[in-house]
Amino acid sequence: MHPSPAAPAAPRQYLSFFLGEDEFALSILQVKEIIEYDTVTRIPSAPPFIRGVINLRGSVVPVVDLAVKLGLASAPVTKWSCIVVVEIQLGGEQVVVGVVADAVSQVVDFTAADIEPPPAFGTAVRMDYLQGMGRTEGKKFVLLLDINRVLSTQEIHVTQALEMEGPAPTPVLEAAAVGAVVAESAEASR
């Protein structure tokens, strides 16, 4: 009896999305859902890459501006902007985080033969954030993110600690604004 040849590894599926003009992808197994970009509650004193938190069916989920975290320019919110809710492994626990994408592209299958190691230089993204580069049809590559490495445990814990501090303090009006409010009140009381 002859041993059977090893079966080729099944392709893995990735969700591709855009940050600016750059296309990235992450494992579809980590994607829980994709939601429309809607109300994101800012958290005072949060790191710049934290856009805030959302209420996801009663759970508080931090939202990360992935472009800022990767050192890219943050794009304004458009009708194509969305939040990709992912489950990441941090310090032995599963954490649900939303990441902002400028637009979701497609689900792509990559076999091991389609994935090249990341280049030693020439990308704006840190090499340890990448699993590799997926070769698509034609000459194009998609940067495959290791989302577990992009967000460190400490950063997420800072966000969770900020959530526990409670609601944002009442904004302080500048002197000119206070004067305008007082004048309006006085006018209304006449």
C-alpha atoms as an extended CHARMM CRD file, in Angstrom:
* protein
*
       190  EXT
         1         1  MET       CA              0.0000000000        0.0000000000        0.0000000000  PROA      1               0.0000000000
         2         2  HSD       CA              1.3580000000        3.3640000000       -1.0050000000  PROA      2               0.0000000000
         3         3  PRO       CA              0.9830000000        6.3690000000        1.2570000000  PROA      3               0.0000000000
         4         4  SER       CA             -1.3650000000        8.9080000000       -0.1840000000  PROA      4               0.0000000000
         5         5  PRO       CA              0.1740000000       12.2020000000       -1.2080000000  PROA      5               0.0000000000
         6         6  ALA       CA             -0.4200000000       15.0430000000        1.1800000000  PROA      6               0.0000000000
         7         7  ALA       CA             -3.5220000000       16.9750000000        0.2830000000  PROA      7               0.0000000000
         8         8  PRO       CA             -2.9350000000       20.6240000000       -0.4600000000  PROA      8               0.0000000000
         9         9  ALA       CA             -3.9110000000       22.9060000000        2.3690000000  PROA      9               0.0000000000
        10        10  ALA       CA             -7.3720000000       24.3490000000        2.0140000000  PROA      10              0.0000000000
        11        11  PRO       CA             -7.4710000000       28.0410000000        1.1750000000  PROA      11              0.0000000000
        12        12  ARG       CA             -8.1160000000       30.4230000000        4.0020000000  PROA      12              0.0000000000
        13        13  GLN       CA            -10.6520000000       33.1620000000        3.7130000000  PROA      13              0.0000000000
        14        14  TYR       CA             -9.8710000000       36.7770000000        4.4340000000  PROA      14              0.0000000000
        15        15  LEU       CA            -12.0400000000       39.8890000000        4.5420000000  PROA      15              0.0000000000
        16        16  SER       CA            -10.3900000000       42.6400000000        2.5380000000  PROA      16              0.0000000000
        17        17  PHE       CA            -11.0040000000       46.3080000000        3.2260000000  PROA      17              0.0000000000
        18        18  PHE       CA             -9.5450000000       49.6810000000        2.4240000000  PROA      18              0.0000000000
        19        19  LEU       CA             -7.7930000000       52.2290000000        4.5910000000  PROA      19              0.0000000000
        20        20  GLY       CA             -7.3420000000       55.1510000000        2.2470000000  PROA      20              0.0000000000
        21        21  GLU       CA             -6.0270000000       53.6730000000       -0.9820000000  PROA      21              0.0000000000
        22        22  ASP       CA             -4.3210000000       50.7150000000        0.6970000000  PROA      22              0.0000000000
        23        23  GLU       CA             -6.0510000000       47.3210000000        0.7590000000  PROA      23              0.0000000000
        24        24  PHE       CA             -5.6930000000       45.1480000000        3.8370000000  PROA      24              0.0000000000
        25        25  ALA       CA             -7.2410000000       41.8630000000        4.8830000000  PROA      25              0.0000000000
        26        26  LEU       CA             -7.7580000000       39.9040000000        8.0620000000  PROA      26              0.0000000000
        27        27  SER       CA             -8.8460000000       36.3400000000        8.7130000000  PROA      27              0.0000000000
        28        28  ILE       CA            -12.5920000000       35.8980000000        8.2490000000  PROA      28              0.0000000000
        29        29  LEU       CA            -12.5620000000       33.6140000000       11.3010000000  PROA      29              0.0000000000
        30        30  GLN       CA            -11.9640000000       36.6560000000       13.4940000000  PROA      30              0.0000000000
        31        31  VAL       CA            -14.7220000000       38.7660000000       11.9440000000  PROA      31              0.0000000000
        32        32  LYS       CA            -17.9550000000       38.6810000000       13.9320000000  PROA      32              0.0000000000
        33        33  GLU       CA            -19.9010000000       41.1870000000       11.8780000000  PROA      33              0.0000000000
        34        34  ILE       CA            -19.7080000000       44.3540000000        9.8240000000  PROA      34              0.0000000000
        35        35  ILE       CA            -21.8550000000       47.2830000000       10.8880000000  PROA      35              0.0000000000
        36        36  GLU       CA            -22.5460000000       50.6980000000        9.4540000000  PROA      36              0.0000000000
        37        37  TYR       CA            -20.4810000000       53.4840000000       10.9830000000  PROA      37              0.0000000000
        38        38  ASP       CA            -22.8940000000       55.1970000000       13.3190000000  PROA      38              0.0000000000
        39        39  THR       CA            -22.7420000000       56.8410000000       16.6970000000  PROA      39              0.0000000000
        40        40  VAL       CA            -19.3860000000       56.3820000000       18.3520000000  PROA      40              0.0000000000
        41        41  THR       CA            -19.1250000000       57.8320000000       21.8460000000  PROA      41              0.0000000000
        42        42  ARG       CA            -15.7820000000       59.5420000000       22.3690000000  PROA      42              0.0000000000
        43        43  ILE       CA            -13.7860000000       58.7560000000       25.4820000000  PROA      43              0.0000000000
        44        44  PRO       CA            -11.8850000000       61.7090000000       26.9620000000  PROA      44              0.0000000000
        45        45  SER       CA             -8.1520000000       61.1020000000       27.3890000000  PROA      45              0.0000000000
        46        46  ALA       CA             -8.2380000000       58.0110000000       25.1850000000  PROA      46              0.0000000000
        47        47  PRO       CA             -5.2370000000       57.3730000000       22.9370000000  PROA      47              0.0000000000
        48        48  PRO       CA             -5.5960000000       58.9800000000       19.4850000000  PROA      48              0.0000000000
        49        49  PHE       CA             -6.2170000000       55.6340000000       17.7680000000  PROA      49              0.0000000000
        50        50  ILE       CA             -9.3150000000       54.9840000000       19.9150000000  PROA      50              0.0000000000
        51        51  ARG       CA            -12.3310000000       56.5780000000       18.2540000000  PROA      51              0.0000000000
        52        52  GLY       CA            -14.5140000000       55.7420000000       21.2480000000  PROA      52              0.0000000000
        53        53  VAL       CA            -17.0200000000       53.0360000000       22.1030000000  PROA      53              0.0000000000
        54        54  ILE       CA            -20.2390000000       51.7110000000       20.6180000000  PROA      54              0.0000000000
        55        55  ASN       CA            -23.2030000000       49.9900000000       22.1560000000  PROA      55              0.0000000000
        56        56  LEU       CA            -23.3560000000       46.6100000000       20.4360000000  PROA      56              0.0000000000
        57        57  ARG       CA            -26.5550000000       44.9610000000       21.6460000000  PROA      57              0.0000000000
        58        58  GLY       CA            -25.9220000000       46.0940000000       25.2160000000  PROA      58              0.0000000000
        59        59  SER       CA            -22.1720000000       45.4920000000       25.2530000000  PROA      59              0.0000000000
        60        60  VAL       CA            -19.6160000000       48.2850000000       25.2840000000  PROA      60              0.0000000000
        61        61  VAL       CA            -17.1860000000       47.7140000000       22.4190000000  PROA      61              0.0000000000
        62        62  PRO       CA            -14.1090000000       49.9130000000       21.8920000000  PROA      62              0.0000000000
        63        63  VAL       CA            -13.6640000000       51.2250000000       18.3510000000  PROA      63              0.0000000000
        64        64  VAL       CA            -10.1370000000       51.5360000000       16.9910000000  PROA      64              0.0000000000
        65        65  ASP       CA             -9.1650000000       53.8420000000       14.1320000000  PROA      65              0.0000000000
        66        66  LEU       CA             -7.0010000000       51.2550000000       12.4300000000  PROA      66              0.0000000000
        67        67  ALA       CA             -5.4470000000       53.8000000000       10.0610000000  PROA      67              0.0000000000
        68        68  VAL       CA             -4.1200000000       55.8540000000       12.9850000000  PROA      68              0.0000000000
        69        69  LYS       CA             -2.9270000000       52.7230000000       14.7920000000  PROA      69              0.0000000000
        70        70  LEU       CA             -1.0130000000       51.6360000000       11.6840000000  PROA      70              0.0000000000
        71        71  GLY       CA              0.5450000000       55.0810000000       11.2560000000  PROA      71              0.0000000000
        72        72  LEU       CA             -1.5360000000       56.0050000000        8.1990000000  PROA      72              0.0000000000
        73        73  ALA       CA             -3.6220000000       59.1110000000        7.6130000000  PROA      73              0.0000000000
        74        74  SER       CA             -7.1280000000       58.8960000000        9.0380000000  PROA      74              0.0000000000
        75        75  ALA       CA             -9.8390000000       59.4410000000        6.4370000000  PROA      75              0.0000000000
        76        76  PRO       CA            -13.0990000000       61.2840000000        7.0770000000  PROA      76              0.0000000000
        77        77  VAL       CA            -16.2280000000       59.1980000000        7.5910000000  PROA      77              0.0000000000
        78        78  THR       CA            -18.1130000000       58.5700000000        4.3470000000  PROA      78              0.0000000000
        79        79  LYS       CA            -21.1600000000       56.5360000000        3.3870000000  PROA      79              0.0000000000
        80        80  TRP       CA            -18.8130000000       53.5650000000        2.7880000000  PROA      80              0.0000000000
        81        81  SER       CA            -17.1810000000       53.7770000000        6.2310000000  PROA      81              0.0000000000
        82        82  CYS       CA            -17.9830000000       50.8540000000        8.4820000000  PROA      82              0.0000000000
        83        83  ILE       CA            -16.9430000000       49.1410000000       11.6630000000  PROA      83              0.0000000000
        84        84  VAL       CA            -15.6070000000       45.6140000000       11.3680000000  PROA      84              0.0000000000
        85        85  VAL       CA            -16.2740000000       43.8880000000       14.6800000000  PROA      85              0.0000000000
        86        86  VAL       CA            -13.4990000000       41.4030000000       15.3520000000  PROA      86              0.0000000000
        87        87  GLU       CA            -12.6810000000       38.9850000000       18.1160000000  PROA      87              0.0000000000
        88        88  ILE       CA             -9.0370000000       39.0830000000       19.0680000000  PROA      88              0.0000000000
        89        89  GLN       CA             -6.9310000000       37.0170000000       21.4300000000  PROA      89              0.0000000000
        90        90  LEU       CA             -5.2310000000       39.1870000000       24.0300000000  PROA      90              0.0000000000
        91        91  GLY       CA             -3.3620000000       37.7940000000       26.9810000000  PROA      91              0.0000000000
        92        92  GLY       CA             -5.2780000000       34.5270000000       26.8900000000  PROA      92              0.0000000000
        93        93  GLU       CA             -8.7230000000       36.1090000000       26.7170000000  PROA      93              0.0000000000
        94        94  GLN       CA            -11.0980000000       36.8470000000       23.8500000000  PROA      94              0.0000000000
        95        95  VAL       CA            -11.8000000000       40.5430000000       23.3910000000  PROA      95              0.0000000000
        96        96  VAL       CA            -14.3080000000       42.0580000000       20.9750000000  PROA      96              0.0000000000
        97        97  VAL       CA            -13.1410000000       45.2330000000       19.2690000000  PROA      97              0.0000000000
        98        98  GLY       CA            -14.4750000000       47.3160000000       16.3980000000  PROA      98              0.0000000000
        99        99  VAL       CA            -12.0350000000       48.5780000000       13.7830000000  PROA      99              0.0000000000
       100       100  VAL       CA            -12.8960000000       51.3870000000       11.4000000000  PROA      100             0.0000000000
       101       101  ALA       CA            -12.5420000000       50.6190000000        7.7000000000  PROA      101             0.0000000000
       102       102  ASP       CA            -12.9710000000       53.2130000000        4.9640000000  PROA      102             0.0000000000
       103       103  ALA       CA            -14.7000000000       50.5600000000        2.8460000000  PROA      103             0.0000000000
       104       104  VAL       CA            -15.0920000000       46.7920000000        2.8870000000  PROA      104             0.0000000000
       105       105  SER       CA            -14.0250000000       45.1280000000       -0.3400000000  PROA      105             0.0000000000
       106       106  GLN       CA            -14.6210000000       41.3630000000       -0.5340000000  PROA      106             0.0000000000
       107       107  VAL       CA            -13.9650000000       37.9190000000        0.9240000000  PROA      107             0.0000000000
       108       108  VAL       CA            -10.8290000000       36.5040000000       -0.6770000000  PROA      108             0.0000000000
       109       109  ASP       CA             -9.4420000000       32.9540000000       -0.6440000000  PROA      109             0.0000000000
       110       110  PHE       CA             -5.6790000000       32.6300000000       -0.2720000000  PROA      110             0.0000000000
       111       111  THR       CA             -3.7900000000       29.3600000000       -0.3140000000  PROA      111             0.0000000000
       112       112  ALA       CA             -0.3470000000       29.1180000000        1.2600000000  PROA      112             0.0000000000
       113       113  ALA       CA              1.1320000000       29.4570000000       -2.2350000000  PROA      113             0.0000000000
       114       114  ASP       CA             -0.6600000000       32.8150000000       -2.6580000000  PROA      114             0.0000000000
       115       115  ILE       CA              0.9490000000       34.3410000000        0.4210000000  PROA      115             0.0000000000
       116       116  GLU       CA              4.3800000000       35.9080000000        0.2870000000  PROA      116             0.0000000000
       117       117  PRO       CA              6.3520000000       37.0190000000        3.3230000000  PROA      117             0.0000000000
       118       118  PRO       CA              6.1430000000       40.7400000000        4.0170000000  PROA      118             0.0000000000
       119       119  PRO       CA              8.9470000000       42.7810000000        2.4900000000  PROA      119             0.0000000000
       120       120  ALA       CA             11.7850000000       43.8230000000        4.7650000000  PROA      120             0.0000000000
       121       121  PHE       CA             11.1530000000       47.4560000000        3.8670000000  PROA      121             0.0000000000
       122       122  GLY       CA              8.9380000000       49.6600000000        1.7640000000  PROA      122             0.0000000000
       123       123  THR       CA              5.6210000000       49.4720000000        3.6200000000  PROA      123             0.0000000000
       124       124  ALA       CA              4.2730000000       52.0770000000        5.9880000000  PROA      124             0.0000000000
       125       125  VAL       CA              3.0470000000       49.3260000000        8.3260000000  PROA      125             0.0000000000
       126       126  ARG       CA              5.2440000000       47.6490000000       10.9320000000  PROA      126             0.0000000000
       127       127  MET       CA              6.3950000000       44.2210000000        9.7820000000  PROA      127             0.0000000000
       128       128  ASP       CA              5.2890000000       42.4800000000       12.9780000000  PROA      128             0.0000000000
       129       129  TYR       CA              1.7000000000       43.5700000000       12.2370000000  PROA      129             0.0000000000
       130       130  LEU       CA              1.6730000000       41.5690000000        9.0000000000  PROA      130             0.0000000000
       131       131  GLN       CA              1.1300000000       37.8630000000        8.3740000000  PROA      131             0.0000000000
       132       132  GLY       CA              2.2410000000       38.3440000000        4.7980000000  PROA      132             0.0000000000
       133       133  MET       CA              1.1110000000       39.6520000000        1.4720000000  PROA      133             0.0000000000
       134       134  GLY       CA             -1.6650000000       37.9090000000       -0.3990000000  PROA      134             0.0000000000
       135       135  ARG       CA             -1.2980000000       37.7780000000       -4.1620000000  PROA      135             0.0000000000
       136       136  THR       CA             -4.5220000000       38.5380000000       -5.9620000000  PROA      136             0.0000000000
       137       137  GLU       CA             -5.2750000000       38.1590000000       -9.6290000000  PROA      137             0.0000000000
       138       138  GLY       CA             -2.9550000000       40.3380000000      -11.6050000000  PROA      138             0.0000000000
       139       139  LYS       CA             -0.0170000000       42.0960000000      -10.0040000000  PROA      139             0.0000000000
       140       140  LYS       CA             -1.7460000000       43.3480000000       -6.9090000000  PROA      140             0.0000000000
       141       141  PHE       CA             -0.9800000000       42.3770000000       -3.2900000000  PROA      141             0.0000000000
       142       142  VAL       CA             -3.1680000000       42.6910000000       -0.2160000000  PROA      142             0.0000000000
       143       143  LEU       CA             -1.5100000000       43.2490000000        3.1600000000  PROA      143             0.0000000000
       144       144  LEU       CA             -2.6300000000       40.4760000000        5.5300000000  PROA      144             0.0000000000
       145       145  LEU       CA             -2.9010000000       41.8460000000        9.0660000000  PROA      145             0.0000000000
       146       146  ASP       CA             -2.2700000000       39.8770000000       12.2390000000  PROA      146             0.0000000000
       147       147  ILE       CA             -4.9310000000       41.7820000000       14.1700000000  PROA      147             0.0000000000
       148       148  ASN       CA             -3.9130000000       40.0860000000       17.4340000000  PROA      148             0.0000000000
       149       149  ARG       CA             -0.5440000000       41.8300000000       17.1860000000  PROA      149             0.0000000000
       150       150  VAL       CA             -1.8700000000       45.1730000000       16.0120000000  PROA      150             0.0000000000
       151       151  LEU       CA             -3.6630000000       45.7530000000       19.2890000000  PROA      151             0.0000000000
       152       152  SER       CA             -1.6570000000       45.0700000000       22.3990000000  PROA      152             0.0000000000
       153       153  THR       CA             -3.1410000000       43.9600000000       25.6740000000  PROA      153             0.0000000000
       154       154  GLN       CA             -2.0260000000       47.1470000000       27.4070000000  PROA      154             0.0000000000
       155       155  GLU       CA             -3.7710000000       49.3710000000       24.8710000000  PROA      155             0.0000000000
       156       156  ILE       CA             -7.0610000000       47.5360000000       25.2160000000  PROA      156             0.0000000000
       157       157  HSD       CA             -6.8210000000       47.5910000000       28.9990000000  PROA      157             0.0000000000
       158       158  VAL       CA             -6.2830000000       51.3680000000       28.8860000000  PROA      158             0.0000000000
       159       159  THR       CA             -9.4810000000       51.6220000000       26.8650000000  PROA      159             0.0000000000
       160       160  GLN       CA            -11.3860000000       49.3980000000       29.2680000000  PROA      160             0.0000000000
       161       161  ALA       CA            -10.1350000000       51.4660000000       32.2130000000  PROA      161             0.0000000000
       162       162  LEU       CA            -11.3230000000       54.6460000000       30.5110000000  PROA      162             0.0000000000
       163       163  GLU       CA            -14.7660000000       53.0850000000       30.0600000000  PROA      163             0.0000000000
       164       164  MET       CA            -14.9320000000       52.4540000000       33.7990000000  PROA      164             0.0000000000
       165       165  GLU       CA            -14.2920000000       56.1180000000       34.6370000000  PROA      165             0.0000000000
       166       166  GLY       CA            -17.8570000000       56.9660000000       33.7850000000  PROA      166             0.0000000000
       167       167  PRO       CA            -19.4630000000       59.6180000000       31.6320000000  PROA      167             0.0000000000
       168       168  ALA       CA            -17.5120000000       62.4520000000       30.1170000000  PROA      168             0.0000000000
       169       169  PRO       CA            -17.2800000000       65.6180000000       32.2010000000  PROA      169             0.0000000000
       170       170  THR       CA            -19.5330000000       68.5010000000       31.3040000000  PROA      170             0.0000000000
       171       171  PRO       CA            -17.8190000000       70.6170000000       28.6870000000  PROA      171             0.0000000000
       172       172  VAL       CA            -16.6030000000       73.9780000000       29.8630000000  PROA      172             0.0000000000
       173       173  LEU       CA            -17.8390000000       76.9010000000       27.8500000000  PROA      173             0.0000000000
       174       174  GLU       CA            -15.3470000000       79.5130000000       26.8080000000  PROA      174             0.0000000000
       175       175  ALA       CA            -15.8770000000       83.0450000000       28.1230000000  PROA      175             0.0000000000
       176       176  ALA       CA            -17.3810000000       84.3060000000       24.8440000000  PROA      176             0.0000000000
       177       177  ALA       CA            -19.8240000000       81.3980000000       24.7230000000  PROA      177             0.0000000000
       178       178  VAL       CA            -20.8220000000       81.9750000000       28.3440000000  PROA      178             0.0000000000
       179       179  GLY       CA            -21.4840000000       85.6180000000       27.5480000000  PROA      179             0.0000000000
       180       180  ALA       CA            -23.7020000000       84.6580000000       24.6050000000  PROA      180             0.0000000000
       181       181  VAL       CA            -25.7100000000       82.2240000000       26.7170000000  PROA      181             0.0000000000
       182       182  VAL       CA            -26.1960000000       84.8160000000       29.4770000000  PROA      182             0.0000000000
       183       183  ALA       CA            -27.2840000000       87.4350000000       26.9340000000  PROA      183             0.0000000000
       184       184  GLU       CA            -29.7890000000       85.0050000000       25.3680000000  PROA      184             0.0000000000
       185       185  SER       CA            -31.1950000000       84.1400000000       28.7810000000  PROA      185             0.0000000000
       186       186  ALA       CA            -31.5480000000       87.7930000000       29.7090000000  PROA      186             0.0000000000
       187       187  GLU       CA            -33.2560000000       88.5530000000       26.3980000000  PROA      187             0.0000000000
       188       188  ALA       CA            -35.6490000000       85.6160000000       26.8250000000  PROA      188             0.0000000000
       189       189  SER       CA            -36.6280000000       86.6940000000       30.3500000000  PROA      189             0.0000000000
       190       190  ARG       CA            -37.7510000000       90.1920000000       29.2240000000  PROA      190             0.0000000000
